[in-house]
XYZ file of C-alpha atoms in Angstrom:
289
model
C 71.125 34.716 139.646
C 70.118 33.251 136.028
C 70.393 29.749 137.382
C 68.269 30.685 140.489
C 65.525 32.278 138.495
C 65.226 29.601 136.456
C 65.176 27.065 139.132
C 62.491 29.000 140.857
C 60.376 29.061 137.487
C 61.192 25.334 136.977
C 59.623 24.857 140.990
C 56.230 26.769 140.089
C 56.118 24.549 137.167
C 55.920 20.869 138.799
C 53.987 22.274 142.002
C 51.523 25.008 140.526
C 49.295 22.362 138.903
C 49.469 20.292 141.407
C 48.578 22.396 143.896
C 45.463 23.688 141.648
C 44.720 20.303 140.959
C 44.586 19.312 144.879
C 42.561 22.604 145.197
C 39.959 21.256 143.720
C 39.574 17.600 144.022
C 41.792 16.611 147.317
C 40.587 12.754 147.324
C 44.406 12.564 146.654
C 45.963 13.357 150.014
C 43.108 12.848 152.090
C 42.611 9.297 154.438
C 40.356 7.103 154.364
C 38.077 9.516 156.524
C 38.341 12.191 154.137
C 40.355 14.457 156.036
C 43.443 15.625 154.678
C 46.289 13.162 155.504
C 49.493 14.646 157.306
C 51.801 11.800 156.009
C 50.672 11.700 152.207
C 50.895 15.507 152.233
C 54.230 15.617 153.253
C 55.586 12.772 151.251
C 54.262 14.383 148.300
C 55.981 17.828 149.176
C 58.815 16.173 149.582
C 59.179 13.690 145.904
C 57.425 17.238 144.053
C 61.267 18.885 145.696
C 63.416 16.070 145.075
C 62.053 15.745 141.402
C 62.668 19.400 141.069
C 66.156 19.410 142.039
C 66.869 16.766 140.189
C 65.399 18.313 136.902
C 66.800 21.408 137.365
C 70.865 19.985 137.815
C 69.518 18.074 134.692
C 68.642 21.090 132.815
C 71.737 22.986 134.371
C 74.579 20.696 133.690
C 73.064 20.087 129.919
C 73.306 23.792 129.244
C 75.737 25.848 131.599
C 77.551 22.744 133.228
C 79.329 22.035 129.921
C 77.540 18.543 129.509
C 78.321 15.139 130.630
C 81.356 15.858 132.173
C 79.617 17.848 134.933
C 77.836 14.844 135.981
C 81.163 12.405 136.605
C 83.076 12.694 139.911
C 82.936 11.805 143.196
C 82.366 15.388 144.533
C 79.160 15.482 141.293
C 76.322 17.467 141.612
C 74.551 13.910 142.770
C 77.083 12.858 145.139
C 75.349 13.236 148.260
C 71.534 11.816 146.868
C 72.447 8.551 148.655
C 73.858 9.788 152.036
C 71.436 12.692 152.457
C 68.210 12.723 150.568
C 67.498 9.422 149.806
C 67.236 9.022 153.724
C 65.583 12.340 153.822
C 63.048 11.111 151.345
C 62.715 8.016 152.974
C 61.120 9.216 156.998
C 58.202 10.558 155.175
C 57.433 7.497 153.191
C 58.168 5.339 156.129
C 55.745 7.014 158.181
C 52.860 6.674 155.353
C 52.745 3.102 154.987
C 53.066 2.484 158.194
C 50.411 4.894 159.470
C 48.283 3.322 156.341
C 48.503 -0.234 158.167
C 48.687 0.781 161.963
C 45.368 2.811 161.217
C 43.982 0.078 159.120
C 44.291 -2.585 161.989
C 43.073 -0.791 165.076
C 40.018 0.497 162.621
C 39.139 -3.084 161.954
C 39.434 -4.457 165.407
C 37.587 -1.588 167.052
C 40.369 0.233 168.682
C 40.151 3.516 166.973
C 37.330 5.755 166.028
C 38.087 7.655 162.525
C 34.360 8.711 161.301
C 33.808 10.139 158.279
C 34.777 14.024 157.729
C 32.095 16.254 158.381
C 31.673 17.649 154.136
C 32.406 21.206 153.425
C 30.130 23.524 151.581
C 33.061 24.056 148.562
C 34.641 20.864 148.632
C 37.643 21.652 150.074
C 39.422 20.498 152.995
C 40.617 22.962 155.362
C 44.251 22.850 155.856
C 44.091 22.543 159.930
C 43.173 19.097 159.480
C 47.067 18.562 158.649
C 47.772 19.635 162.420
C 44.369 18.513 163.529
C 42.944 15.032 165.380
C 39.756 13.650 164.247
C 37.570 15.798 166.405
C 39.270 19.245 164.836
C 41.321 19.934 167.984
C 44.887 20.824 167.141
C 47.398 17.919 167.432
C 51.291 18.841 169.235
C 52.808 15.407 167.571
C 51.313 16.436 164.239
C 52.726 20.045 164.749
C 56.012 19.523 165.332
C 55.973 16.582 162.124
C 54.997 19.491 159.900
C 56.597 22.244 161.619
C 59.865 20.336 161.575
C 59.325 19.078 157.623
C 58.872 22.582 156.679
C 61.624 24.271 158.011
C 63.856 21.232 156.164
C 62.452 21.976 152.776
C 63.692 25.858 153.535
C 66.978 24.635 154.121
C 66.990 22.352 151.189
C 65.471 24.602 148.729
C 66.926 28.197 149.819
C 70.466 26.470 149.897
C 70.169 24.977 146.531
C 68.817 28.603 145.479
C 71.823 30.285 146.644
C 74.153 27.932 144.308
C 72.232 25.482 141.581
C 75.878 24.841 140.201
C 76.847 23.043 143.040
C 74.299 20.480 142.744
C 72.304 18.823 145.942
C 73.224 21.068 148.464
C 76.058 20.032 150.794
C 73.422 19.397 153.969
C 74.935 17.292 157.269
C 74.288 13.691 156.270
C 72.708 13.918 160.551
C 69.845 16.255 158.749
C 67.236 13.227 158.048
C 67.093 13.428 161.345
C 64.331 16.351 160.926
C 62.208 14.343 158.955
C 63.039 10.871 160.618
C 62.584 11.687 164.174
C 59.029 13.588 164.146
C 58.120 10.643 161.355
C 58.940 8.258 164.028
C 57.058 10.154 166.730
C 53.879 10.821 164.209
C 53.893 6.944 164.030
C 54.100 6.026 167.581
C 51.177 8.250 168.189
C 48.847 6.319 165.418
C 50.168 3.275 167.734
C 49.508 4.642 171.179
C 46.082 6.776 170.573
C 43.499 5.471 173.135
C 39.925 4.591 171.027
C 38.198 7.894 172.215
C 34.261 8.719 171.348
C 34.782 11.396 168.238
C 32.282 13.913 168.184
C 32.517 15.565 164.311
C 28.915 17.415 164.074
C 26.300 18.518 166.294
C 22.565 19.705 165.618
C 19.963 20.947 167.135
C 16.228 21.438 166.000
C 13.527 21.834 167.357
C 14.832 21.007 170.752
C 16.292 17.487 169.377
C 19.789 17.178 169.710
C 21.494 15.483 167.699
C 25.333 14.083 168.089
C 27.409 12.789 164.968
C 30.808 11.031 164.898
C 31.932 7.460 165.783
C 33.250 5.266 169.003
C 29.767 5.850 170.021
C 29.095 2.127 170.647
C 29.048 0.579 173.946
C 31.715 -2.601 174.531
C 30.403 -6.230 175.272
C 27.411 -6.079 178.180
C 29.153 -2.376 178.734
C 26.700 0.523 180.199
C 25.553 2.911 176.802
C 27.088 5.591 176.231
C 27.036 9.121 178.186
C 26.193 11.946 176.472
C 26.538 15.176 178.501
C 25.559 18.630 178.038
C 27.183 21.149 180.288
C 28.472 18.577 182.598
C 24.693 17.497 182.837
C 23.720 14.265 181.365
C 20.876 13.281 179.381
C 18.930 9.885 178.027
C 20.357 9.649 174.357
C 19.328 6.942 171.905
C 21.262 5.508 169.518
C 20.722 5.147 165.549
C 21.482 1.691 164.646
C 22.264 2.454 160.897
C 24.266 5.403 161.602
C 25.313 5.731 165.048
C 24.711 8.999 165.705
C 23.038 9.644 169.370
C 19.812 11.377 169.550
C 18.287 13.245 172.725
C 15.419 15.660 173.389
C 16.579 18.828 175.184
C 13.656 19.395 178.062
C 13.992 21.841 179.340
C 15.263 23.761 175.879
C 18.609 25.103 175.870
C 19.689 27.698 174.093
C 23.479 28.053 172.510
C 26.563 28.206 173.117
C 26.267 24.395 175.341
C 29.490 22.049 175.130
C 28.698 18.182 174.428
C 30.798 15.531 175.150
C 30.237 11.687 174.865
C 31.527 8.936 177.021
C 31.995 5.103 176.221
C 33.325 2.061 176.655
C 34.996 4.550 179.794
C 36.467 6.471 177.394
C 35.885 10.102 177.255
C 35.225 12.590 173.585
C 37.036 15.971 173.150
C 34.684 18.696 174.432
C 32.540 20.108 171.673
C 31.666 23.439 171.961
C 27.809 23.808 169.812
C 27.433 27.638 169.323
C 24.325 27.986 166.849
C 23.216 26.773 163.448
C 24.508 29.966 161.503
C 27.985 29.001 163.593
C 29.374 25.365 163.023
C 30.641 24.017 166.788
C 34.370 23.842 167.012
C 36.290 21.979 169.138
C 35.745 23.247 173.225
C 39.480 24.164 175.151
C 40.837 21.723 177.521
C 40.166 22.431 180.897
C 43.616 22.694 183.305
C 44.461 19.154 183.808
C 41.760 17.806 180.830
């Protein structure tokens, strides 16, 4: 019980400051849209838990292990870090480069939208982005790649808990499987995403609407895009600096109204505007949307 109480103080140690230092500034583990990334996040939780097990068998075999000794063996407290968390370790990081580069590419040839994140008034990121697409709407392949990581660190941590004597728990080498599989799946999706419109803010004033966000722009002698209010469309212009499409509301409409833009044939997430003192969220997919 000793060892497990001091293992748990050991945890809150390493990820209490980080976690109050991410608080506050989260440049860290957010893309290059400002969003919070899904694949740095996780990678980080999972070197902050592998550097805590392996400082507290440190601190453990230097004081009740008996010393070096403890260390030495093929059944030591490190036997499995090759077979089992080294692989563990390694679907997380696998997934971050590689999402890093696959996003990096189809940004610079025009095949995915990734606009800036909309600011927040305290300067945090909210932490739906980490299950979250670009337009705010809740992503299954980014579920189940945190879902899935999650419930591995439980196992990981709660059986190392329940004996820190024993070293790196004894987990089925099959186990980076959890982390390897979704990893695999979050990465396909970066790869397979079509280069939707992304609507991330709407205004209105006045009775001029206006439509933030990116994959606005029309593709070689392509029609403009479609913006649509209601299923109604409406003559929008488009800002040449920043891309955002403009259109005057005539008659006025009053909120809630759900926007959606169209281009290159390509069609936005619904976005459902509700009122100034009420930032529009993401609208629900219709049956078959």
């Amino acid at each position: 019980m000793a060892s497990a109480l001091c293992a748990l103080a050991l945890l809150a140690a390493l990820a209490g400051p980080i976690c109050l230092r991410l608080r506050r500034d989260p440049g860290f583990i957010t893309g290059r849209d400002g969003r919070l990334s899904t694949s740095i996040v996780l990678a980080l939780a999972w070197t902050v838990i592998l550097l805590w097990l392996l400082l507290a068998i440190l601190g453990y075999g230097l004081t009740a292990g008996g010393g070096g000794a403890y260390f030495r063996g093929a059944d030591g407290p490190l036997s499995t870090l090759t077979t089992v968390y080294l692989p563990l370790l390694g679907g997380p990081y696998v997934a971050l480069i590689a999402a890093k580069a696959v996003v990096g590419l189809r940004v610079e040839h025009g095949t995915m939208a990734k606009p800036a994140a909309r600011p927040t008034g305290s300067g945090r990121r909210p932490l739906h982005e980490l299950i979250a697409n670009d337009s705010g709407r809740t992503d299954l392949v980014d579920v189940q790649y945190v879902a899935l990581s999650a419930v591995t660190m439980l196992y990981v941590v709660l059986f190392f808990l329940a004996d820190v004597g024993g070293g790196l728990p004894r987990l089925p080498s099959e186990i980076w499987a959890l982390t390897g599989a979704p990893a695999g799946a979050y990465l396909v999706n970066k790869m397979a995403v079509r280069a939707n419109p992304v609507i991330t803010n709407v205004t209105l004033k006045d009775g001029r609407l206006m439509v933030e966000g990116g994959g606005f722009t029309p593709g070689p002698a392509g029609p403009p895009p479609l913006l649509t209010i209601d299923d109604t469309p409406l003559p929008a212009l488009a800002d040449p600096l920043t891309g955002a499409l403009t259109a005057t509301l005539d008659p006025p409409r009053t909120a809630p109204f759900t926007v959606v833009v169209t281009a290159r044939g390509l069609r936005s997430d619904p976005y459902r505007y509700g009122s100034p003192a009420k930032p529009a969220v993401p609208a629900p997919l219709r049956p078959g949307g």
